[in-house]
Amino acid sequence: MALFRSVAQFGVVLAVMGAALGPVPLGSPAPPRGAPSAPGAPSAPGVPGAPDERTAAMAGLAQKDSRVLAGRRVVLSYPGPIPSATTLQAIREGRAAGVILFGENITSPEQLAEAIAELKQAAAEAPDPRPLLLMTDQEGGKVRRLPGAPELSARRVGLAANPVAAAAESGAGAARTLTDAGLNLNLAPVLDVYDTPDNFIDHSERSFGQDPAKVAELGSAFLTAQQGLGVAATAKHFPGLGAAPRGANTDESPVTLNVPLSQLRARGEAPYRAAIAAGVRLVMASWAIYPALDPDHPAGFSHAIIQGELRGRLGFDGVTVTDAMEAAALAPYGGPGDRALAAAAAGMDLMLCSGRDPRQGEEATEALAAALDDGRLDRHAFSEAVARVDALRGSLG
């Protein structure tokens, strides 16, 4: 058995190296800042089937109830170990893309199994049933919501004698831990390239290193191994938090990173090229402001960053997901509904309502539905986002 694992891990490393060295599609030119999606734009990448099937799927989505469509872009959360009645009802009505779990939701393997079974049963009772995105943060080291692998932090992976093998084992370990618990999506790996020792991202040992090429290689090794075992990976926090000084935490206050554009692209964004080439399923945007790209909006609210940089320049065609919608950095931008609208307008597919307050998800859903009905959000672009999320959900089973 040990020999089998060694051979398998060696195969993963070879696959990762090939992916990291492969070409990355450049995508279409970036649209002008604030430009809406064109009504005749192609169907969402990742929607299964031939072009006619994709067109039919888009037409079907266009006829859906707005609250259902809106809910299919929202990730819910709940307090304590028992899924709330509000959460279960939203899932039964098809108004949820998934659920994020935290330490407070888990008291034992048996309790977690019961909660996951209840969530899955609710999803099975929806009018248009499909698998939920069941996710958590299982980065490794200090950031683990579930006991078990990966035990090494990103920093320790980067310092290992064979860092690529260590990264692949961490990714595989994360997949095994989540699969055993009934989860199918990990909000990892972190691709931030830190610039100053003991700064925000290095202090918590969440960065693989200071060299963008090394972070690219190790992040791709982690995500390839994890996704090879059936758990979707999320590269974060685009376009990079590696320049954030100690204490500059978007969970606690607004953060502005005055990084020159050339440096931002050469260091912060570089690992995403390798991750996209390796097939990463999701990318999470940060809540910091990057004046070199958009002086007025946090990354997750910026059309220029999400549609221009991530999709246009880097060619990412997977699912985009916000960071925590309750982050204190977003205090100037209104409540959950206002924030959901700003994220959707920027091109974010999934809204991470992770405040463990069911009302947060409800407010986000209602606001998105209202904006869809009155035309503030384009229905075609909205349906494309739902189709990307649906395709991801269908692929995870």
mmCIF file of C-alpha atoms in Angstrom:
data_model
loop_
_atom_site.group_PDB
_atom_site.id
_atom_site.type_symbol
_atom_site.label_atom_id
_atom_site.label_comp_id
_atom_site.label_asym_id
_atom_site.label_seq_id
_atom_site.Cartn_x
_atom_site.Cartn_y
_atom_site.Cartn_z
ATOM 1 C CA MET A 1 0.000 0.000 0.000
ATOM 2 C CA ALA A 2 2.867 2.399 0.855
ATOM 3 C CA LEU A 3 4.482 1.618 -2.492
ATOM 4 C CA PHE A 4 1.198 2.330 -4.296
ATOM 5 C CA ARG A 5 0.897 5.720 -2.569
ATOM 6 C CA SER A 6 4.489 6.625 -3.497
ATOM 7 C CA VAL A 7 3.908 5.763 -7.162
ATOM 8 C CA ALA A 8 0.609 7.650 -7.191
ATOM 9 C CA GLN A 9 2.179 10.730 -5.630
ATOM 10 C CA PHE A 10 5.048 10.621 -8.159
ATOM 11 C CA GLY A 11 2.474 10.530 -10.951
ATOM 12 C CA VAL A 12 0.682 13.537 -9.475
ATOM 13 C CA VAL A 13 3.955 15.479 -9.324
ATOM 14 C CA LEU A 14 4.688 14.734 -12.999
ATOM 15 C CA ALA A 15 1.170 15.804 -13.973
ATOM 16 C CA VAL A 16 1.502 19.026 -11.995
ATOM 17 C CA MET A 17 4.823 19.922 -13.549
ATOM 18 C CA GLY A 18 3.347 19.427 -17.000
ATOM 19 C CA ALA A 19 0.327 21.569 -16.170
ATOM 20 C CA ALA A 20 2.432 24.363 -14.674
ATOM 21 C CA LEU A 21 4.618 24.504 -17.787
ATOM 22 C CA GLY A 22 1.727 24.317 -20.252
ATOM 23 C CA PRO A 23 0.249 27.229 -22.155
ATOM 24 C CA VAL A 24 -2.372 29.472 -20.656
ATOM 25 C CA PRO A 25 -5.149 30.831 -22.870
ATOM 26 C CA LEU A 26 -5.097 34.604 -22.933
ATOM 27 C CA GLY A 27 -8.843 34.976 -23.455
ATOM 28 C CA SER A 28 -10.538 37.923 -25.110
ATOM 29 C CA PRO A 29 -9.422 41.524 -24.583
ATOM 30 C CA ALA A 30 -10.572 43.121 -21.363
ATOM 31 C CA PRO A 31 -13.889 44.985 -21.709
ATOM 32 C CA PRO A 32 -14.056 48.650 -20.773
ATOM 33 C CA ARG A 33 -14.515 49.295 -17.074
ATOM 34 C CA GLY A 34 -18.160 49.017 -16.143
ATOM 35 C CA ALA A 35 -19.239 47.605 -19.515
ATOM 36 C CA PRO A 36 -22.179 45.192 -19.229
ATOM 37 C CA SER A 37 -22.055 41.704 -20.708
ATOM 38 C CA ALA A 38 -23.047 41.708 -24.357
ATOM 39 C CA PRO A 39 -26.502 40.226 -24.963
ATOM 40 C CA GLY A 40 -25.084 37.980 -27.670
ATOM 41 C CA ALA A 41 -22.102 36.726 -25.684
ATOM 42 C CA PRO A 42 -21.235 32.997 -25.886
ATOM 43 C CA SER A 43 -22.687 30.568 -23.424
ATOM 44 C CA ALA A 44 -20.863 30.022 -20.159
ATOM 45 C CA PRO A 45 -17.721 27.878 -20.387
ATOM 46 C CA GLY A 46 -18.050 24.651 -18.496
ATOM 47 C CA VAL A 47 -21.726 24.074 -19.321
ATOM 48 C CA PRO A 48 -21.841 20.407 -20.363
ATOM 49 C CA GLY A 49 -22.871 19.182 -23.797
ATOM 50 C CA ALA A 50 -22.766 20.389 -27.374
ATOM 51 C CA PRO A 51 -23.557 24.021 -28.362
ATOM 52 C CA ASP A 52 -27.239 23.223 -28.934
ATOM 53 C CA GLU A 53 -27.468 21.673 -25.464
ATOM 54 C CA ARG A 54 -25.780 24.716 -23.911
ATOM 55 C CA THR A 55 -28.222 27.001 -25.710
ATOM 56 C CA ALA A 56 -31.141 24.936 -24.454
ATOM 57 C CA ALA A 57 -29.761 25.040 -20.917
ATOM 58 C CA MET A 58 -29.448 28.823 -21.075
ATOM 59 C CA ALA A 59 -32.989 29.141 -22.427
ATOM 60 C CA GLY A 60 -34.270 26.988 -19.586
ATOM 61 C CA LEU A 61 -32.497 29.138 -17.007
ATOM 62 C CA ALA A 62 -34.013 32.285 -18.498
ATOM 63 C CA GLN A 63 -37.476 30.966 -17.641
ATOM 64 C CA LYS A 64 -36.692 30.213 -13.991
ATOM 65 C CA ASP A 65 -38.136 32.135 -11.074
ATOM 66 C CA SER A 66 -35.812 35.001 -10.181
ATOM 67 C CA ARG A 67 -35.546 34.001 -6.499
ATOM 68 C CA VAL A 68 -34.508 30.486 -7.511
ATOM 69 C CA LEU A 69 -31.920 31.781 -9.975
ATOM 70 C CA ALA A 70 -30.594 34.211 -7.367
ATOM 71 C CA GLY A 71 -30.365 31.543 -4.682
ATOM 72 C CA ARG A 72 -28.338 29.339 -6.991
ATOM 73 C CA ARG A 73 -25.554 31.935 -6.728
ATOM 74 C CA VAL A 74 -25.544 32.066 -2.911
ATOM 75 C CA VAL A 75 -23.554 29.960 -0.448
ATOM 76 C CA LEU A 76 -25.268 29.743 2.939
ATOM 77 C CA SER A 77 -24.024 29.215 6.486
ATOM 78 C CA TYR A 78 -25.662 28.569 9.841
ATOM 79 C CA PRO A 79 -24.745 28.800 13.537
ATOM 80 C CA GLY A 80 -23.989 25.797 15.705
ATOM 81 C CA PRO A 81 -24.001 22.069 14.939
ATOM 82 C CA ILE A 82 -27.564 21.723 13.609
ATOM 83 C CA PRO A 83 -28.551 23.088 10.173
ATOM 84 C CA SER A 84 -31.128 25.827 10.707
ATOM 85 C CA ALA A 85 -34.702 25.449 9.501
ATOM 86 C CA THR A 86 -34.252 28.557 7.316
ATOM 87 C CA THR A 87 -31.195 27.047 5.657
ATOM 88 C CA LEU A 88 -32.885 23.717 5.008
ATOM 89 C CA GLN A 89 -35.986 25.421 3.592
ATOM 90 C CA ALA A 90 -33.912 27.508 1.174
ATOM 91 C CA ILE A 91 -32.135 24.351 0.001
ATOM 92 C CA ARG A 92 -35.429 22.444 -0.435
ATOM 93 C CA GLU A 93 -36.760 25.288 -2.562
ATOM 94 C CA GLY A 94 -33.634 25.233 -4.747
ATOM 95 C CA ARG A 95 -32.470 28.640 -3.474
ATOM 96 C CA ALA A 96 -28.917 27.698 -2.496
ATOM 97 C CA ALA A 97 -25.748 26.770 -4.335
ATOM 98 C CA GLY A 98 -24.091 25.321 -1.282
ATOM 99 C CA VAL A 99 -23.133 25.599 2.367
ATOM 100 C CA ILE A 100 -19.868 26.588 4.045
ATOM 101 C CA LEU A 101 -18.951 24.904 7.323
ATOM 102 C CA PHE A 102 -16.871 26.239 10.226
ATOM 103 C CA GLY A 103 -15.509 24.829 13.459
ATOM 104 C CA GLU A 104 -18.667 25.797 15.356
ATOM 105 C CA ASN A 105 -20.682 23.548 13.028
ATOM 106 C CA ILE A 106 -18.667 20.457 13.961
ATOM 107 C CA THR A 107 -18.634 18.682 17.321
ATOM 108 C CA SER A 108 -17.815 15.109 16.272
ATOM 109 C CA PRO A 109 -17.554 12.974 13.121
ATOM 110 C CA GLU A 110 -20.931 11.422 13.916
ATOM 111 C CA GLN A 111 -22.648 14.790 14.378
ATOM 112 C CA LEU A 112 -21.091 16.139 11.166
ATOM 113 C CA ALA A 113 -22.243 13.069 9.230
ATOM 114 C CA GLU A 114 -25.811 13.661 10.432
ATOM 115 C CA ALA A 115 -25.696 17.334 9.469
ATOM 116 C CA ILE A 116 -24.281 16.588 6.009
ATOM 117 C CA ALA A 117 -26.928 13.900 5.469
ATOM 118 C CA GLU A 118 -29.655 16.391 6.398
ATOM 119 C CA LEU A 119 -28.289 19.008 3.996
ATOM 120 C CA LYS A 120 -28.022 16.487 1.159
ATOM 121 C CA GLN A 121 -31.545 15.212 1.790
ATOM 122 C CA ALA A 122 -32.875 18.756 1.580
ATOM 123 C CA ALA A 123 -31.069 19.211 -1.749
ATOM 124 C CA ALA A 124 -32.573 15.972 -3.051
ATOM 125 C CA GLU A 125 -36.055 17.353 -2.316
ATOM 126 C CA ALA A 126 -35.522 20.499 -4.424
ATOM 127 C CA PRO A 127 -37.629 20.900 -7.589
ATOM 128 C CA ASP A 128 -34.487 20.696 -9.763
ATOM 129 C CA PRO A 129 -32.179 18.598 -7.563
ATOM 130 C CA ARG A 130 -28.408 18.762 -7.972
ATOM 131 C CA PRO A 131 -25.471 18.272 -5.572
ATOM 132 C CA LEU A 132 -24.763 21.037 -3.080
ATOM 133 C CA LEU A 133 -21.360 22.675 -2.926
ATOM 134 C CA LEU A 134 -20.301 21.598 0.572
ATOM 135 C CA MET A 135 -17.170 23.509 1.472
ATOM 136 C CA THR A 136 -14.762 24.630 4.144
ATOM 137 C CA ASP A 137 -11.267 26.141 4.558
ATOM 138 C CA GLN A 138 -8.834 23.233 4.814
ATOM 139 C CA GLU A 139 -5.609 24.980 3.855
ATOM 140 C CA GLY A 140 -3.276 23.190 6.251
ATOM 141 C CA GLY A 141 -1.381 24.174 9.388
ATOM 142 C CA LYS A 142 -3.322 26.703 11.471
ATOM 143 C CA VAL A 143 -6.180 27.048 8.979
ATOM 144 C CA ARG A 144 -8.110 23.790 9.195
ATOM 145 C CA ARG A 145 -11.811 23.495 10.031
ATOM 146 C CA LEU A 146 -11.670 19.687 10.195
ATOM 147 C CA PRO A 147 -9.197 17.599 12.181
ATOM 148 C CA GLY A 148 -6.664 15.755 10.067
ATOM 149 C CA ALA A 149 -4.685 16.422 6.909
ATOM 150 C CA PRO A 150 -3.087 18.544 5.670
ATOM 151 C CA GLU A 151 -1.058 19.111 8.806
ATOM 152 C CA LEU A 152 1.738 21.109 7.170
ATOM 153 C CA SER A 153 1.191 24.845 6.700
ATOM 154 C CA ALA A 154 1.947 26.363 3.295
ATOM 155 C CA ARG A 155 5.177 27.823 4.703
ATOM 156 C CA ARG A 156 6.345 24.415 5.936
ATOM 157 C CA VAL A 157 5.456 22.874 2.580
ATOM 158 C CA GLY A 158 7.637 25.481 0.898
ATOM 159 C CA LEU A 159 10.528 24.669 3.243
ATOM 160 C CA ALA A 160 10.261 20.879 2.838
ATOM 161 C CA ALA A 161 13.126 18.861 1.373
ATOM 162 C CA ASN A 162 10.892 18.023 -1.607
ATOM 163 C CA PRO A 163 8.349 20.857 -1.639
ATOM 164 C CA VAL A 164 6.483 19.730 -4.775
ATOM 165 C CA ALA A 165 5.892 16.278 -3.302
ATOM 166 C CA ALA A 166 4.890 17.848 0.032
ATOM 167 C CA ALA A 167 2.414 20.145 -1.730
ATOM 168 C CA ALA A 168 0.916 17.228 -3.657
ATOM 169 C CA GLU A 169 0.567 15.209 -0.452
ATOM 170 C CA SER A 170 -1.065 18.182 1.287
ATOM 171 C CA GLY A 171 -3.583 18.508 -1.528
ATOM 172 C CA ALA A 172 -4.320 14.797 -1.505
ATOM 173 C CA GLY A 173 -4.611 14.862 2.289
ATOM 174 C CA ALA A 174 -7.080 17.733 2.138
ATOM 175 C CA ALA A 175 -9.155 15.813 -0.399
ATOM 176 C CA ARG A 176 -9.228 12.697 1.742
ATOM 177 C CA THR A 177 -10.235 14.671 4.844
ATOM 178 C CA LEU A 178 -13.066 16.459 3.057
ATOM 179 C CA THR A 179 -14.277 13.374 1.198
ATOM 180 C CA ASP A 180 -14.403 11.366 4.416
ATOM 181 C CA ALA A 181 -16.580 14.121 5.926
ATOM 182 C CA GLY A 182 -18.899 14.291 2.904
ATOM 183 C CA LEU A 183 -17.610 17.635 1.582
ATOM 184 C CA ASN A 184 -16.689 18.300 -2.050
ATOM 185 C CA LEU A 185 -15.058 21.749 -2.222
ATOM 186 C CA ASN A 186 -12.041 23.242 -0.494
ATOM 187 C CA LEU A 187 -11.422 26.992 -0.258
ATOM 188 C CA ALA A 188 -7.718 26.393 -0.848
ATOM 189 C CA PRO A 189 -4.908 26.705 -1.874
ATOM 190 C CA VAL A 190 -3.692 30.211 -1.003
ATOM 191 C CA LEU A 191 -1.592 31.630 -3.866
ATOM 192 C CA ASP A 192 -0.477 34.840 -2.160
ATOM 193 C CA VAL A 193 3.236 35.567 -2.708
ATOM 194 C CA TYR A 194 4.469 37.377 0.383
ATOM 195 C CA ASP A 195 6.978 40.202 -0.029
ATOM 196 C CA THR A 196 8.035 40.898 3.571
ATOM 197 C CA PRO A 197 8.713 38.218 6.206
ATOM 198 C CA ASP A 198 6.108 38.081 8.974
ATOM 199 C CA ASN A 199 3.654 40.261 7.086
ATOM 200 C CA PHE A 200 -0.084 39.522 7.088
ATOM 201 C CA ILE A 201 -0.055 36.346 4.991
ATOM 202 C CA ASP A 202 3.363 35.033 6.104
ATOM 203 C CA HIS A 203 2.704 35.512 9.822
ATOM 204 C CA SER A 204 -0.029 32.865 9.717
ATOM 205 C CA GLU A 205 2.169 30.627 7.495
ATOM 206 C CA ARG A 206 -0.396 30.697 4.679
ATOM 207 C CA SER A 207 2.036 31.448 1.832
ATOM 208 C CA PHE A 208 4.225 28.926 0.024
ATOM 209 C CA GLY A 209 6.991 31.520 -0.339
ATOM 210 C CA GLN A 210 8.363 34.766 -1.766
ATOM 211 C CA ASP A 211 9.145 33.454 -5.258
ATOM 212 C CA PRO A 212 6.094 33.617 -7.555
ATOM 213 C CA ALA A 213 7.395 30.715 -9.657
ATOM 214 C CA LYS A 214 7.686 28.561 -6.538
ATOM 215 C CA VAL A 215 4.218 29.529 -5.310
ATOM 216 C CA ALA A 216 2.855 28.733 -8.765
ATOM 217 C CA GLU A 217 4.463 25.300 -8.779
ATOM 218 C CA LEU A 218 3.428 24.356 -5.253
ATOM 219 C CA GLY A 219 -0.080 25.766 -5.524
ATOM 220 C CA SER A 220 -0.608 23.815 -8.741
ATOM 221 C CA ALA A 221 0.730 20.655 -7.114
ATOM 222 C CA PHE A 222 -1.713 21.051 -4.216
ATOM 223 C CA LEU A 223 -4.773 21.723 -6.365
ATOM 224 C CA THR A 224 -3.982 19.034 -8.956
ATOM 225 C CA ALA A 225 -3.649 16.356 -6.298
ATOM 226 C CA GLN A 226 -6.804 17.511 -4.541
ATOM 227 C CA GLN A 227 -8.932 17.744 -7.676
ATOM 228 C CA GLY A 228 -7.589 14.407 -8.863
ATOM 229 C CA LEU A 229 -9.396 12.900 -5.865
ATOM 230 C CA GLY A 230 -12.678 14.641 -6.659
ATOM 231 C CA VAL A 231 -12.586 17.750 -4.433
ATOM 232 C CA ALA A 232 -12.787 21.109 -6.200
ATOM 233 C CA ALA A 233 -10.018 23.595 -5.409
ATOM 234 C CA THR A 234 -10.190 27.367 -4.967
ATOM 235 C CA ALA A 235 -7.199 29.595 -5.736
ATOM 236 C CA LYS A 236 -7.193 32.686 -3.512
ATOM 237 C CA HIS A 237 -6.990 35.697 -2.935
ATOM 238 C CA PHE A 238 -6.903 37.226 -6.435
ATOM 239 C CA PRO A 239 -5.007 39.360 -7.431
ATOM 240 C CA GLY A 240 -2.907 38.683 -4.331
ATOM 241 C CA LEU A 241 -2.548 39.675 -0.681
ATOM 242 C CA GLY A 242 1.204 39.126 -0.538
ATOM 243 C CA ALA A 243 1.925 42.834 -0.090
ATOM 244 C CA ALA A 244 -0.451 43.300 2.854
ATOM 245 C CA PRO A 245 1.445 44.436 5.973
ATOM 246 C CA ARG A 246 0.979 42.779 9.334
ATOM 247 C CA GLY A 247 -2.448 43.684 10.697
ATOM 248 C CA ALA A 248 -3.907 44.622 7.289
ATOM 249 C CA ASN A 249 -6.812 42.192 7.480
ATOM 250 C CA THR A 250 -9.890 42.762 5.306
ATOM 251 C CA ASP A 251 -11.946 40.782 7.832
ATOM 252 C CA GLU A 252 -11.347 43.644 10.276
ATOM 253 C CA SER A 253 -11.017 46.858 8.234
ATOM 254 C CA PRO A 254 -10.588 48.240 4.699
ATOM 255 C CA VAL A 255 -7.207 47.522 3.111
ATOM 256 C CA THR A 256 -5.573 49.345 0.189
ATOM 257 C CA LEU A 257 -2.467 47.852 -1.434
ATOM 258 C CA ASN A 258 -0.525 50.449 -3.437
ATOM 259 C CA VAL A 259 1.398 47.953 -5.537
ATOM 260 C CA PRO A 260 2.634 49.068 -8.992
ATOM 261 C CA LEU A 261 0.831 47.337 -11.850
ATOM 262 C CA SER A 262 3.999 45.663 -13.139
ATOM 263 C CA GLN A 263 4.725 44.186 -9.711
ATOM 264 C CA LEU A 264 1.122 43.160 -9.167
ATOM 265 C CA ARG A 265 1.098 41.202 -12.400
ATOM 266 C CA ALA A 266 4.617 39.793 -12.107
ATOM 267 C CA ARG A 267 4.195 38.624 -8.503
ATOM 268 C CA GLY A 268 0.587 38.678 -7.321
ATOM 269 C CA GLU A 269 -1.111 37.351 -10.438
ATOM 270 C CA ALA A 270 1.662 35.042 -11.695
ATOM 271 C CA PRO A 271 0.645 31.912 -9.718
ATOM 272 C CA TYR A 272 -2.858 32.123 -11.219
ATOM 273 C CA ARG A 273 -1.483 31.436 -14.703
ATOM 274 C CA ALA A 274 -0.182 28.074 -13.503
ATOM 275 C CA ALA A 275 -3.342 27.362 -11.499
ATOM 276 C CA ILE A 276 -5.542 28.078 -14.524
ATOM 277 C CA ALA A 277 -3.330 25.873 -16.693
ATOM 278 C CA ALA A 278 -3.672 23.141 -14.049
ATOM 279 C CA GLY A 279 -7.466 23.386 -14.253
ATOM 280 C CA VAL A 280 -8.393 25.066 -10.975
ATOM 281 C CA ARG A 281 -12.195 25.069 -10.657
ATOM 282 C CA LEU A 282 -12.705 28.275 -8.646
ATOM 283 C CA VAL A 283 -10.934 31.561 -7.971
ATOM 284 C CA MET A 284 -11.680 33.707 -4.920
ATOM 285 C CA ALA A 285 -11.176 37.469 -5.132
ATOM 286 C CA SER A 286 -9.790 39.499 -2.251
ATOM 287 C CA TRP A 287 -11.537 42.435 -0.581
ATOM 288 C CA ALA A 288 -8.478 44.685 -0.752
ATOM 289 C CA ILE A 289 -8.393 47.726 -3.067
ATOM 290 C CA TYR A 290 -5.663 47.789 -5.748
ATOM 291 C CA PRO A 291 -5.360 51.364 -7.092
ATOM 292 C CA ALA A 292 -3.141 50.227 -9.983
ATOM 293 C CA LEU A 293 -6.134 48.278 -11.346
ATOM 294 C CA ASP A 294 -9.159 50.021 -9.833
ATOM 295 C CA PRO A 295 -8.806 52.829 -7.276
ATOM 296 C CA ASP A 296 -12.481 52.836 -6.356
ATOM 297 C CA HIS A 297 -13.540 49.244 -5.621
ATOM 298 C CA PRO A 298 -12.328 46.195 -3.685
ATOM 299 C CA ALA A 299 -11.244 43.433 -6.070
ATOM 300 C CA GLY A 300 -14.437 41.423 -5.603
ATOM 301 C CA PHE A 301 -16.516 44.473 -6.560
ATOM 302 C CA SER A 302 -14.326 45.479 -9.516
ATOM 303 C CA HIS A 303 -15.393 44.756 -13.096
ATOM 304 C CA ALA A 304 -11.902 45.792 -14.214
ATOM 305 C CA ILE A 305 -10.253 43.173 -11.992
ATOM 306 C CA ILE A 306 -12.692 40.276 -12.357
ATOM 307 C CA GLN A 307 -13.699 40.659 -15.998
ATOM 308 C CA GLY A 308 -10.630 42.527 -17.216
ATOM 309 C CA GLU A 309 -7.730 40.858 -15.408
ATOM 310 C CA LEU A 310 -8.985 37.440 -14.315
ATOM 311 C CA ARG A 311 -11.233 36.505 -17.206
ATOM 312 C CA GLY A 312 -9.927 38.739 -20.015
ATOM 313 C CA ARG A 313 -6.165 38.828 -19.455
ATOM 314 C CA LEU A 314 -5.628 35.473 -17.714
ATOM 315 C CA GLY A 315 -8.396 33.572 -19.485
ATOM 316 C CA PHE A 316 -10.111 32.022 -16.450
ATOM 317 C CA ASP A 317 -13.462 30.496 -17.416
ATOM 318 C CA GLY A 318 -14.367 28.712 -14.194
ATOM 319 C CA VAL A 319 -16.384 29.833 -11.175
ATOM 320 C CA THR A 320 -15.557 33.026 -9.311
ATOM 321 C CA VAL A 321 -16.393 33.233 -5.601
ATOM 322 C CA THR A 322 -16.311 36.125 -3.171
ATOM 323 C CA ASP A 323 -14.468 36.119 0.108
ATOM 324 C CA ALA A 324 -16.654 36.452 3.224
ATOM 325 C CA MET A 325 -19.489 38.874 2.431
ATOM 326 C CA GLU A 326 -19.597 40.001 6.065
ATOM 327 C CA ALA A 327 -15.984 41.259 6.018
ATOM 328 C CA ALA A 328 -15.513 44.583 7.832
ATOM 329 C CA ALA A 329 -13.675 45.932 4.772
ATOM 330 C CA LEU A 330 -17.093 46.136 3.096
ATOM 331 C CA ALA A 331 -18.700 48.341 5.761
ATOM 332 C CA PRO A 332 -18.875 51.356 3.381
ATOM 333 C CA TYR A 333 -20.846 49.308 0.845
ATOM 334 C CA GLY A 334 -24.122 48.700 2.667
ATOM 335 C CA GLY A 335 -25.737 45.483 3.858
ATOM 336 C CA PRO A 336 -25.753 41.933 2.438
ATOM 337 C CA GLY A 337 -28.090 42.855 -0.407
ATOM 338 C CA ASP A 338 -26.036 45.842 -1.570
ATOM 339 C CA ARG A 339 -22.859 43.810 -1.380
ATOM 340 C CA ALA A 340 -24.341 40.925 -3.359
ATOM 341 C CA LEU A 341 -25.422 43.341 -6.092
ATOM 342 C CA ALA A 342 -21.962 44.922 -6.279
ATOM 343 C CA ALA A 343 -20.290 41.515 -6.489
ATOM 344 C CA ALA A 344 -22.665 40.239 -9.169
ATOM 345 C CA ALA A 345 -22.210 43.417 -11.238
ATOM 346 C CA ALA A 346 -18.429 42.914 -11.087
ATOM 347 C CA GLY A 347 -18.710 39.357 -12.395
ATOM 348 C CA MET A 348 -18.603 37.241 -9.255
ATOM 349 C CA ASP A 349 -20.567 33.995 -9.683
ATOM 350 C CA LEU A 350 -20.901 32.858 -6.047
ATOM 351 C CA MET A 351 -21.672 35.006 -3.011
ATOM 352 C CA LEU A 352 -20.116 33.589 0.159
ATOM 353 C CA CYS A 353 -22.616 34.410 2.926
ATOM 354 C CA SER A 354 -20.494 32.985 5.708
ATOM 355 C CA GLY A 355 -21.640 35.029 8.719
ATOM 356 C CA ARG A 356 -23.529 32.046 10.212
ATOM 357 C CA ASP A 357 -26.684 34.156 10.056
ATOM 358 C CA PRO A 358 -29.371 32.718 7.742
ATOM 359 C CA ARG A 359 -30.767 36.226 7.215
ATOM 360 C CA GLN A 360 -27.568 37.186 5.406
ATOM 361 C CA GLY A 361 -28.215 34.675 2.627
ATOM 362 C CA GLU A 362 -31.885 35.615 2.463
ATOM 363 C CA GLU A 363 -31.086 39.314 2.034
ATOM 364 C CA ALA A 364 -28.516 38.591 -0.660
ATOM 365 C CA THR A 365 -30.952 36.361 -2.539
ATOM 366 C CA GLU A 366 -33.822 38.861 -2.357
ATOM 367 C CA ALA A 367 -31.631 41.715 -3.580
ATOM 368 C CA LEU A 368 -30.266 39.723 -6.514
ATOM 369 C CA ALA A 369 -33.764 38.608 -7.497
ATOM 370 C CA ALA A 370 -35.144 42.153 -7.354
ATOM 371 C CA ALA A 371 -32.277 43.494 -9.478
ATOM 372 C CA LEU A 372 -32.809 40.694 -11.983
ATOM 373 C CA ASP A 373 -36.514 41.529 -12.245
ATOM 374 C CA ASP A 374 -36.086 45.276 -12.691
ATOM 375 C CA GLY A 375 -33.179 45.051 -15.122
ATOM 376 C CA ARG A 376 -30.363 46.351 -12.961
ATOM 377 C CA LEU A 377 -28.649 42.995 -13.579
ATOM 378 C CA ASP A 378 -28.588 41.605 -17.108
ATOM 379 C CA ARG A 379 -30.558 38.332 -17.281
ATOM 380 C CA HIS A 380 -28.298 36.751 -19.899
ATOM 381 C CA ALA A 381 -25.133 37.408 -17.890
ATOM 382 C CA PHE A 382 -26.933 36.284 -14.731
ATOM 383 C CA SER A 383 -27.948 33.005 -16.386
ATOM 384 C CA GLU A 384 -24.365 32.466 -17.553
ATOM 385 C CA ALA A 385 -23.165 32.738 -13.970
ATOM 386 C CA VAL A 386 -25.827 30.297 -12.773
ATOM 387 C CA ALA A 387 -24.858 27.885 -15.565
ATOM 388 C CA ARG A 388 -21.204 27.945 -14.489
ATOM 389 C CA VAL A 389 -22.188 27.202 -10.900
ATOM 390 C CA ASP A 390 -24.639 24.484 -11.955
ATOM 391 C CA ALA A 391 -21.973 22.831 -14.110
ATOM 392 C CA LEU A 392 -19.570 22.795 -11.164
ATOM 393 C CA ARG A 393 -22.203 21.308 -8.880
ATOM 394 C CA GLY A 394 -23.136 18.638 -11.422
ATOM 395 C CA SER A 395 -19.501 17.601 -11.854
ATOM 396 C CA LEU A 396 -18.933 16.961 -8.148
ATOM 397 C CA GLY A 397 -21.759 14.462 -7.570
#
